[in-house]
Amino acid sequence: MTTWVGRTAVEIAAAVRDKQVTAREVVAEHLERIARLDGTVGAFRTVRREAALAEAEALGARGDLDQLPLAGVPVAVKDNVTVAGESMRVGSVATPDAPADEDHVTVARLRAAGAVVVGLTNVPELCVFGTTDGAHGTARNPWDPSRSTGGSSGGSAAAVAAGMVPIALGNDGMGSLRIPAANCGLVTIKPGRGLVPAGIGDGDWFGMSENGPLATTVEDARLMLSVLADGDLPPGRTSVAKRIAVSLRSPIAGIAVSAPYRAAARETAGLLIKAGHQVRRADPPYPLSLSLTSLQHWTAGTAVDARSLDRRLLARRTRVHAAIGTRFTNRVRTGDAREELRQRLTPFFEQYDILLTPALARRSPAAARWDERGWLRNVLANTTYSPFTPPWNLTGWPAMAVPVGALRSGAPCAVQLVGRPGMETELLDLAAQLEKLRPWERTAPLEG
C-alpha cells in the first residue's frame, strides 16, 4: 500500500490531479498520523477531522481538479489567522472563542489552490515569544521532544517536521517562521513587505509581520509562497553567481554563537564557493542600539494586540511585555528607527547580493511552561538564542531559514539567507542549490 505521509506537497498534488489517489485518502492518512503523534508533539490546538474529510470529499468531485496546484494537500494553519467556522485564540484564554465568519485571505488562497485545512496550530500567547507553550498546549521539537519547537509558529513547524502535514502556514514578526523552522529542520521564507497579504493582529506589528510557508523542501516552499502571493513572485535575476557575505557575528552585541551554528554557516559558505559564488567574510554595520530598537518594537506590537483584551486573563509575561510596550507605541509608530536601519544597511547590500548567517545562536530552550515563568527570564532566553532574525523584520527585507548540519542531539541545525527587497526568488534559488549539494532528512523519525 502506498503511503502519502512523508511525501511532498508537489508529489501529493500531482498524484491527486492524476487520480492516483483521492484527496480524502490523503487527508485521512494524515489525520490518522495526527491522532497518533500529536499527544507527544503538541502541534495542534484543534483538529478539523470531520470538516477536513468532508472538504476533501467535495474537492475530489470538482471538475477543475487538474488546475489546482495544491490539489488534496493537507495544510495546517497558525492560530492567529482566521479559518471560517473556527475560533482564533492566538494562544490565549483572553481572546474570544467565537467562530470566524470568513477565511483570512491567505487561507482562502490555499483553499482555492486545492489545499485542505486539517487544523489550527499552537502558538505562544499573542505570538509574542520564541517558545510555543501556554494554555492550549506545549509544542515540542519532533527531532528532540525535550526541547521547544521554537515560536511563534511553533505548532505549524512541529506539524510539518513530524509528517502530520507536508506544508503549513505561519507568520514572522521577529523571527517567528525562521526560528521554529531552524529548530525543526524545515525550509521557510519570510517574504519582503507587500508580496503576501499580512493582516496579522492589529496592524501587523507596525508592518513587521509577514505570512509565509513552512515546508520540508525548497520546491514545496516555493510552490506555497507562489500560492500565497497569488502567483506574483518576483522573476529574479538571471545571473548565476552571487556576491555573498558571511557573518558569524550576532546583530545583538554581547551574544555568543555556539559552535554548531558557526560550523553550519562555514560549511554553507564552502558549498557556495564550490557552486561558483563569490563568498567573503563581512559583517553588516549593525548599530549598537539594535537591541533597544528590537525590544521597543517587540513590546509595542504586543501592547497594540493586547489593547482590547482583559489583561487579567493574560499570562504574567504577556502583561508585563504589553505594559512595557505602551511606553514605546507612539515612537515605534513613526517608523523612523526602521528607516534609519534600512539606510544604514543599504550600502552593505549594494556591495553584496545576499547575507549568510547562522539561523540561531544556540539550540532552543527546554520544552516547558515558559508562560509560567517571569518576563525577564523569557526575554533573556529568547534573545540569547535567536538574535539573528529581528533585523530583517525591522527592515522589511526577505529572509530564509535553510537546514544545514546537525546539533549534538541529532536535531537539525540551520543557516539564514537574507536579501534585498524583491529577492525572494534569488533566495529560493540559492536554497535549492544548497538542498542539492547538502540534502537533509525531511521528517523526524518519531513514532507513537
Short mmCIF file of C-alpha atoms in Angstrom, two decimals:
data_model
loop_
_atom_site.label_atom_id
_atom_site.label_comp_id
_atom_site.label_asym_id
_atom_site.label_seq_id
_atom_site.Cartn_x
_atom_site.Cartn_y
_atom_site.Cartn_z
CA MET A 1 0.00 0.00 0.00
CA THR A 2 1.35 3.46 -0.97
CA THR A 3 1.69 5.83 1.95
CA TRP A 4 1.32 9.57 1.43
CA VAL A 5 2.66 10.63 4.80
CA GLY A 6 6.15 11.99 4.31
CA ARG A 7 5.56 12.83 0.65
CA THR A 8 5.99 16.41 -0.55
CA ALA A 9 3.11 18.73 -1.37
CA VAL A 10 4.23 18.71 -5.01
CA GLU A 11 4.08 14.90 -5.13
CA ILE A 12 0.70 14.68 -3.38
CA ALA A 13 -0.92 17.32 -5.59
CA ALA A 14 0.36 15.65 -8.77
CA ALA A 15 -0.99 12.26 -7.64
CA VAL A 16 -4.41 13.72 -6.75
CA ARG A 17 -4.62 15.56 -10.08
CA ASP A 18 -3.71 12.35 -11.93
CA LYS A 19 -6.27 10.41 -9.86
CA GLN A 20 -3.66 8.03 -8.44
CA VAL A 21 -5.17 8.76 -5.04
CA THR A 22 -8.16 10.74 -3.77
CA ALA A 23 -7.89 13.85 -1.65
CA ARG A 24 -9.96 12.10 1.02
CA GLU A 25 -7.49 9.21 1.23
CA VAL A 26 -4.55 11.58 1.58
CA VAL A 27 -6.26 13.70 4.24
CA ALA A 28 -7.47 10.64 6.19
CA GLU A 29 -3.96 9.22 6.35
CA HIS A 30 -2.55 12.48 7.68
CA LEU A 31 -5.38 12.80 10.21
CA GLU A 32 -4.54 9.33 11.49
CA ARG A 33 -0.92 10.38 12.00
CA ILE A 34 -2.03 13.49 13.85
CA ALA A 35 -4.20 11.38 16.16
CA ARG A 36 -1.30 9.03 16.82
CA LEU A 37 1.52 11.53 17.36
CA ASP A 38 0.16 14.85 18.49
CA GLY A 39 -0.15 13.79 22.10
CA THR A 40 3.66 13.78 22.12
CA VAL A 41 4.31 16.72 19.80
CA GLY A 42 1.60 19.21 20.79
CA ALA A 43 1.38 20.82 17.36
CA PHE A 44 -2.39 21.41 17.16
CA ARG A 45 -4.82 23.44 19.22
CA THR A 46 -7.72 22.00 17.28
CA VAL A 47 -8.04 19.34 14.58
CA ARG A 48 -10.81 19.66 11.98
CA ARG A 49 -11.22 15.93 11.41
CA GLU A 50 -14.82 15.72 10.16
CA ALA A 51 -14.75 19.08 8.40
CA ALA A 52 -11.46 18.28 6.65
CA LEU A 53 -12.70 14.89 5.45
CA ALA A 54 -15.90 16.46 4.12
CA GLU A 55 -13.94 19.19 2.35
CA ALA A 56 -11.57 16.63 0.84
CA GLU A 57 -14.53 14.59 -0.39
CA ALA A 58 -16.04 17.68 -2.02
CA LEU A 59 -12.71 18.61 -3.55
CA GLY A 60 -12.48 15.24 -5.26
CA ALA A 61 -15.74 15.95 -7.10
CA ARG A 62 -14.55 19.23 -8.60
CA GLY A 63 -14.26 19.44 -12.35
CA ASP A 64 -11.16 21.64 -12.25
CA LEU A 65 -9.02 19.29 -10.15
CA ASP A 66 -6.32 19.22 -12.82
CA GLN A 67 -5.90 23.00 -12.46
CA LEU A 68 -5.23 23.04 -8.70
CA PRO A 69 -1.55 23.42 -7.70
CA LEU A 70 -2.22 22.11 -4.15
CA ALA A 71 -4.91 19.56 -5.02
CA GLY A 72 -5.70 17.48 -1.92
CA VAL A 73 -2.68 18.69 0.06
CA PRO A 74 -3.31 18.72 3.85
CA VAL A 75 -2.24 22.01 5.38
CA ALA A 76 -2.04 23.29 8.96
CA VAL A 77 -2.79 26.93 9.79
CA LYS A 78 -1.24 29.00 12.55
CA ASP A 79 -3.83 30.02 15.13
CA ASN A 80 -3.52 33.76 14.57
CA VAL A 81 -5.20 33.93 11.15
CA THR A 82 -8.86 33.17 10.66
CA VAL A 83 -10.32 29.93 9.33
CA ALA A 84 -14.06 30.15 8.62
CA GLY A 85 -16.12 28.31 11.20
CA GLU A 86 -13.25 28.01 13.69
CA SER A 87 -12.30 30.21 16.61
CA MET A 88 -8.98 32.06 16.56
CA ARG A 89 -7.47 32.01 20.05
CA VAL A 90 -3.90 33.24 19.41
CA GLY A 91 -2.65 31.07 22.25
CA SER A 92 -4.73 32.84 24.90
CA VAL A 93 -7.82 32.41 27.06
CA ALA A 94 -8.35 36.18 26.84
CA THR A 95 -9.38 36.03 23.17
CA PRO A 96 -12.97 35.33 22.00
CA ASP A 97 -14.00 31.72 21.41
CA ALA A 98 -16.50 32.62 18.67
CA PRO A 99 -16.07 31.03 15.22
CA ALA A 100 -14.69 33.23 12.45
CA ASP A 101 -17.07 34.34 9.71
CA GLU A 102 -14.55 34.00 6.88
CA ASP A 103 -11.11 32.77 5.93
CA HIS A 104 -8.10 35.03 6.10
CA VAL A 105 -7.04 35.88 2.54
CA THR A 106 -4.01 33.56 2.77
CA VAL A 107 -6.21 30.65 3.91
CA ALA A 108 -8.66 31.44 1.11
CA ARG A 109 -5.83 31.31 -1.42
CA LEU A 110 -4.60 27.97 -0.10
CA ARG A 111 -8.11 26.52 -0.30
CA ALA A 112 -8.66 27.96 -3.78
CA ALA A 113 -5.47 26.14 -4.83
CA GLY A 114 -6.92 22.83 -3.54
CA ALA A 115 -5.39 22.58 -0.08
CA VAL A 116 -7.43 21.12 2.80
CA VAL A 117 -7.09 22.73 6.24
CA VAL A 118 -6.77 19.90 8.80
CA GLY A 119 -6.32 22.04 11.89
CA LEU A 120 -5.09 25.15 13.68
CA THR A 121 -1.70 25.02 15.34
CA ASN A 122 -0.46 26.07 18.75
CA VAL A 123 1.24 29.41 19.36
CA PRO A 124 2.53 31.24 22.45
CA GLU A 125 0.10 33.77 23.85
CA LEU A 126 -0.41 36.60 21.34
CA CYS A 127 2.50 35.10 19.37
CA VAL A 128 4.97 37.05 21.48
CA PHE A 129 7.72 34.63 22.44
CA GLY A 130 10.20 32.24 20.81
CA THR A 131 8.85 29.15 22.58
CA THR A 132 5.39 27.73 21.95
CA ASP A 133 3.68 26.95 25.24
CA GLY A 134 0.66 28.13 27.15
CA ALA A 135 -2.97 27.47 27.98
CA HIS A 136 -3.59 25.45 24.81
CA GLY A 137 -0.51 23.25 24.89
CA THR A 138 3.26 23.00 24.52
CA ALA A 139 4.76 22.33 21.09
CA ARG A 140 7.84 20.09 21.18
CA ASN A 141 10.55 19.65 18.57
CA PRO A 142 9.79 16.31 16.85
CA TRP A 143 13.54 15.71 16.44
CA ASP A 144 14.16 16.20 20.18
CA PRO A 145 10.93 16.32 22.24
CA SER A 146 12.86 17.56 25.28
CA ARG A 147 13.33 20.90 23.52
CA SER A 148 10.88 23.57 22.46
CA THR A 149 9.97 23.72 18.80
CA GLY A 150 10.50 27.48 19.00
CA GLY A 151 7.98 30.18 18.26
CA SER A 152 5.79 31.67 17.49
CA SER A 153 4.88 29.47 14.50
CA GLY A 154 5.95 26.54 16.65
CA GLY A 155 2.90 24.34 16.23
CA SER A 156 2.95 24.74 12.46
CA ALA A 157 6.64 23.83 12.32
CA ALA A 158 6.15 20.81 14.59
CA ALA A 159 3.27 19.56 12.43
CA VAL A 160 5.40 19.63 9.28
CA ALA A 161 8.54 18.19 10.87
CA ALA A 162 6.52 15.30 12.35
CA GLY A 163 4.97 14.47 8.97
CA MET A 164 1.46 15.39 10.11
CA VAL A 165 1.16 17.72 7.11
CA PRO A 166 3.55 18.38 4.21
CA ILE A 167 3.20 22.18 4.48
CA ALA A 168 1.87 24.70 6.98
CA LEU A 169 1.06 28.39 7.17
CA GLY A 170 2.91 30.54 9.67
CA ASN A 171 4.00 34.13 10.06
CA ASP A 172 7.00 36.06 11.23
CA GLY A 173 7.15 39.30 13.21
CA MET A 174 10.59 38.94 14.83
CA GLY A 175 11.66 35.54 13.52
CA SER A 176 8.51 33.51 14.14
CA LEU A 177 8.87 31.47 10.93
CA ARG A 178 12.65 31.20 10.84
CA ILE A 179 13.17 30.27 14.50
CA PRO A 180 10.95 27.15 14.56
CA ALA A 181 11.98 26.20 11.02
CA ALA A 182 15.64 26.27 12.10
CA ASN A 183 14.87 24.15 15.16
CA CYS A 184 12.83 21.61 13.20
CA GLY A 185 14.89 21.22 10.03
CA LEU A 186 12.44 22.99 7.73
CA VAL A 187 12.63 25.44 4.87
CA THR A 188 10.87 28.76 5.28
CA ILE A 189 10.93 32.22 3.80
CA LYS A 190 9.76 35.43 5.39
CA PRO A 191 8.82 37.42 2.31
CA GLY A 192 9.53 41.09 1.95
CA ARG A 193 6.82 43.61 2.66
CA GLY A 194 3.84 43.52 0.32
CA LEU A 195 4.40 40.25 -1.54
CA VAL A 196 1.95 38.23 0.58
CA PRO A 197 -1.09 39.78 2.31
CA ALA A 198 -0.42 40.25 6.02
CA GLY A 199 -3.45 41.19 8.12
CA ILE A 200 -1.92 39.73 11.30
CA GLY A 201 -3.20 41.09 14.59
CA ASP A 202 -3.92 44.79 14.88
CA GLY A 203 -1.55 46.37 12.37
CA ASP A 204 0.93 43.58 11.58
CA TRP A 205 3.24 44.67 14.39
CA PHE A 206 3.74 48.05 12.67
CA GLY A 207 4.30 46.36 9.32
CA MET A 208 6.93 43.89 10.53
CA SER A 209 4.85 40.69 10.37
CA GLU A 210 4.59 38.58 7.22
CA ASN A 211 2.78 35.35 6.36
CA GLY A 212 4.81 32.57 4.80
CA PRO A 213 5.29 28.85 4.20
CA LEU A 214 6.82 26.07 6.29
CA ALA A 215 7.93 23.08 4.22
CA THR A 216 10.43 20.24 4.03
CA THR A 217 11.75 21.11 0.55
CA VAL A 218 12.58 24.29 -1.32
CA GLU A 219 10.22 23.22 -4.11
CA ASP A 220 7.30 22.99 -1.68
CA ALA A 221 8.20 26.33 -0.08
CA ARG A 222 8.38 27.97 -3.50
CA LEU A 223 5.03 26.48 -4.55
CA MET A 224 3.27 27.54 -1.35
CA LEU A 225 4.77 31.04 -1.48
CA SER A 226 3.57 31.38 -5.07
CA VAL A 227 0.03 30.45 -3.97
CA LEU A 228 0.14 32.88 -1.04
CA ALA A 229 1.40 35.63 -3.35
CA ASP A 230 -1.34 34.80 -5.88
CA GLY A 231 1.30 33.77 -8.41
CA ASP A 232 3.08 37.12 -8.22
CA LEU A 233 6.63 36.04 -7.29
CA PRO A 234 9.45 38.35 -8.40
CA PRO A 235 11.11 36.98 -11.55
CA GLY A 236 14.62 37.07 -10.14
CA ARG A 237 17.84 37.94 -11.93
CA THR A 238 19.41 35.63 -14.49
CA SER A 239 22.94 35.91 -13.09
CA VAL A 240 24.07 32.63 -11.53
CA ALA A 241 26.99 33.83 -9.40
CA LYS A 242 26.06 35.88 -6.36
CA ARG A 243 28.15 38.13 -4.14
CA ILE A 244 27.61 36.59 -0.72
CA ALA A 245 28.70 37.99 2.63
CA VAL A 246 29.17 35.55 5.52
CA SER A 247 28.75 36.93 9.02
CA LEU A 248 29.05 34.93 12.24
CA ARG A 249 28.60 37.99 14.44
CA SER A 250 25.39 38.36 16.43
CA PRO A 251 23.46 41.51 15.45
CA ILE A 252 22.77 41.99 19.17
CA ALA A 253 26.02 42.88 20.89
CA GLY A 254 27.40 40.50 23.51
CA ILE A 255 25.65 37.29 22.42
CA ALA A 256 27.93 34.33 21.75
CA VAL A 257 27.18 31.98 18.85
CA SER A 258 27.60 28.28 19.62
CA ALA A 259 29.95 26.03 17.67
CA PRO A 260 27.33 24.04 15.69
CA TYR A 261 25.74 27.19 14.26
CA ARG A 262 29.10 28.73 13.39
CA ALA A 263 30.07 25.44 11.72
CA ALA A 264 26.82 25.35 9.73
CA ALA A 265 27.48 28.82 8.32
CA ARG A 266 31.09 27.96 7.46
CA GLU A 267 30.03 24.71 5.78
CA THR A 268 27.41 26.56 3.78
CA ALA A 269 29.96 29.15 2.69
CA GLY A 270 32.20 26.35 1.43
CA LEU A 271 29.35 24.81 -0.54
CA LEU A 272 28.52 28.13 -2.14
CA ILE A 273 32.14 28.73 -3.13
CA LYS A 274 32.19 25.34 -4.86
CA ALA A 275 28.95 26.31 -6.62
CA GLY A 276 30.71 29.31 -8.17
CA HIS A 277 29.56 32.15 -5.94
CA GLN A 278 31.79 34.95 -4.64
CA VAL A 279 31.84 34.47 -0.87
CA ARG A 280 33.54 36.82 1.59
CA ARG A 281 33.56 37.27 5.36
CA ALA A 282 31.88 40.58 6.12
CA ASP A 283 29.73 41.87 8.97
CA PRO A 284 26.81 44.22 8.34
CA PRO A 285 27.13 47.55 10.20
CA TYR A 286 24.58 46.71 12.88
CA PRO A 287 24.08 49.70 15.22
CA LEU A 288 24.72 49.24 18.93
CA SER A 289 21.19 50.48 19.50
CA LEU A 290 19.68 47.48 17.68
CA SER A 291 18.86 45.60 20.88
CA LEU A 292 16.86 48.55 22.23
CA THR A 293 15.15 49.14 18.87
CA SER A 294 14.16 45.47 18.71
CA LEU A 295 12.82 45.47 22.26
CA GLN A 296 10.80 48.63 21.66
CA HIS A 297 9.13 47.22 18.53
CA TRP A 298 8.63 43.76 20.05
CA THR A 299 6.88 45.08 23.14
CA ALA A 300 4.93 47.82 21.35
CA GLY A 301 3.45 45.29 18.93
CA THR A 302 2.19 43.28 21.90
CA ALA A 303 0.77 46.40 23.55
CA VAL A 304 -1.36 47.08 20.48
CA ASP A 305 -2.55 43.47 20.18
CA ALA A 306 -3.48 43.34 23.89
CA ARG A 307 -5.29 46.66 23.87
CA SER A 308 -8.83 45.24 23.56
CA LEU A 309 -8.29 42.21 25.81
CA ASP A 310 -8.95 41.69 29.51
CA ARG A 311 -5.37 41.80 30.77
CA ARG A 312 -6.32 39.95 33.93
CA LEU A 313 -6.70 36.85 31.72
CA LEU A 314 -3.25 37.17 30.17
CA ALA A 315 -0.18 35.33 31.46
CA ARG A 316 2.08 37.50 33.57
CA ARG A 317 4.90 37.56 30.99
CA THR A 318 2.45 38.84 28.36
CA ARG A 319 1.02 41.51 30.69
CA VAL A 320 4.48 42.82 31.50
CA HIS A 321 5.52 42.76 27.85
CA ALA A 322 2.44 44.76 26.84
CA ALA A 323 2.80 47.21 29.72
CA ILE A 324 6.38 47.98 28.75
CA GLY A 325 5.37 48.35 25.11
CA THR A 326 2.80 51.05 25.83
CA ARG A 327 5.70 53.43 26.54
CA PHE A 328 7.10 52.94 23.05
CA THR A 329 3.99 52.71 20.87
CA ASN A 330 3.98 56.30 19.61
CA ARG A 331 7.72 56.29 18.96
CA VAL A 332 7.57 53.00 17.07
CA ARG A 333 4.56 54.05 15.01
CA THR A 334 6.56 56.79 13.25
CA GLY A 335 8.77 54.19 11.54
CA ASP A 336 11.83 56.42 11.98
CA ALA A 337 14.01 53.76 13.63
CA ARG A 338 13.21 51.23 10.92
CA GLU A 339 14.02 53.71 8.17
CA GLU A 340 17.32 54.62 9.85
CA LEU A 341 18.24 50.92 9.99
CA ARG A 342 17.38 50.46 6.31
CA GLN A 343 19.54 53.42 5.36
CA ARG A 344 22.41 52.13 7.46
CA LEU A 345 22.29 48.62 5.95
CA THR A 346 21.54 49.53 2.32
CA PRO A 347 25.17 50.28 1.32
CA PHE A 348 26.19 46.84 2.60
CA PHE A 349 23.57 45.22 0.36
CA GLU A 350 24.80 47.25 -2.59
CA GLN A 351 28.19 45.62 -2.11
CA TYR A 352 26.74 42.12 -1.53
CA ASP A 353 23.68 40.42 -3.02
CA ILE A 354 22.97 38.05 -0.14
CA LEU A 355 23.93 37.77 3.52
CA LEU A 356 24.57 34.34 5.04
CA THR A 357 24.41 33.97 8.84
CA PRO A 358 23.71 31.25 11.38
CA ALA A 359 19.95 30.93 11.80
CA LEU A 360 20.21 30.81 15.60
CA ALA A 361 22.91 31.33 18.20
CA ARG A 362 22.20 28.09 20.09
CA ARG A 363 19.62 25.31 20.43
CA SER A 364 16.14 26.14 21.63
CA PRO A 365 15.21 26.19 25.32
CA ALA A 366 13.74 23.15 27.02
CA ALA A 367 10.12 22.31 26.24
CA ALA A 368 8.38 23.66 29.33
CA ARG A 369 5.67 26.05 30.52
CA TRP A 370 7.68 29.19 29.86
CA ASP A 371 4.40 31.11 30.13
CA GLU A 372 4.52 30.40 33.87
CA ARG A 373 7.98 31.91 34.23
CA GLY A 374 8.95 35.55 34.65
CA TRP A 375 9.10 38.14 31.88
CA LEU A 376 12.84 38.83 32.14
CA ARG A 377 13.70 35.13 32.11
CA ASN A 378 11.66 34.71 28.92
CA VAL A 379 13.21 37.73 27.22
CA LEU A 380 16.76 36.64 28.04
CA ALA A 381 16.12 33.07 26.88
CA ASN A 382 14.62 34.31 23.61
CA THR A 383 17.25 36.93 22.89
CA THR A 384 20.28 34.79 23.61
CA TYR A 385 19.21 32.01 21.28
CA SER A 386 17.62 33.94 18.41
CA PRO A 387 19.43 37.26 17.83
CA PHE A 388 19.84 36.88 14.04
CA THR A 389 16.22 37.23 12.94
CA PRO A 390 14.82 40.61 14.18
CA PRO A 391 16.83 43.00 11.93
CA TRP A 392 15.08 41.74 8.81
CA ASN A 393 11.61 42.32 10.23
CA LEU A 394 12.66 45.84 11.13
CA THR A 395 13.91 46.48 7.58
CA GLY A 396 11.08 44.53 5.94
CA TRP A 397 13.53 42.59 3.73
CA PRO A 398 13.15 38.88 2.77
CA ALA A 399 14.96 36.22 4.78
CA MET A 400 15.04 32.40 4.80
CA ALA A 401 15.98 29.54 7.11
CA VAL A 402 17.58 26.51 5.45
CA PRO A 403 18.64 23.26 7.19
CA VAL A 404 22.39 22.60 7.28
CA GLY A 405 24.08 20.09 9.57
CA ALA A 406 23.00 18.87 12.98
CA LEU A 407 23.39 19.51 16.69
CA ARG A 408 24.97 17.00 19.07
CA SER A 409 21.50 15.76 19.97
CA GLY A 410 20.85 14.88 16.33
CA ALA A 411 18.32 17.68 15.93
CA PRO A 412 18.78 19.86 12.85
CA CYS A 413 20.94 22.95 12.58
CA ALA A 414 20.34 25.76 10.08
CA VAL A 415 21.53 28.93 8.39
CA GLN A 416 19.79 32.17 7.44
CA LEU A 417 19.86 33.78 4.00
CA VAL A 418 18.92 37.46 3.66
CA GLY A 419 18.36 39.52 0.52
CA ARG A 420 17.30 42.97 -0.60
CA PRO A 421 13.65 43.77 -1.35
CA GLY A 422 12.34 41.72 -4.25
CA MET A 423 14.97 38.97 -3.94
CA GLU A 424 12.69 36.16 -2.79
CA THR A 425 13.32 34.18 -5.98
CA GLU A 426 17.10 34.54 -5.69
CA LEU A 427 16.97 33.33 -2.09
CA LEU A 428 14.88 30.31 -3.07
CA ASP A 429 17.22 29.53 -5.95
CA LEU A 430 20.24 29.66 -3.64
CA ALA A 431 18.48 27.46 -1.09
CA ALA A 432 17.69 24.97 -3.86
CA GLN A 433 21.39 24.79 -4.70
CA LEU A 434 22.19 24.06 -1.06
CA GLU A 435 19.49 21.39 -0.95
CA LYS A 436 21.04 19.67 -3.96
CA LEU A 437 24.59 19.94 -2.60
CA ARG A 438 23.74 19.03 1.01
CA PRO A 439 20.38 17.18 1.18
CA TRP A 440 18.70 16.96 4.55
CA GLU A 441 16.47 14.40 6.20
CA ARG A 442 12.96 15.72 5.80
CA THR A 443 10.81 14.10 8.50
CA ALA A 444 11.68 13.36 12.13
CA PRO A 445 11.85 9.63 12.98
CA LEU A 446 9.06 9.96 15.50
CA GLU A 447 6.66 7.11 16.23
CA GLY A 448 3.78 6.98 18.68
#
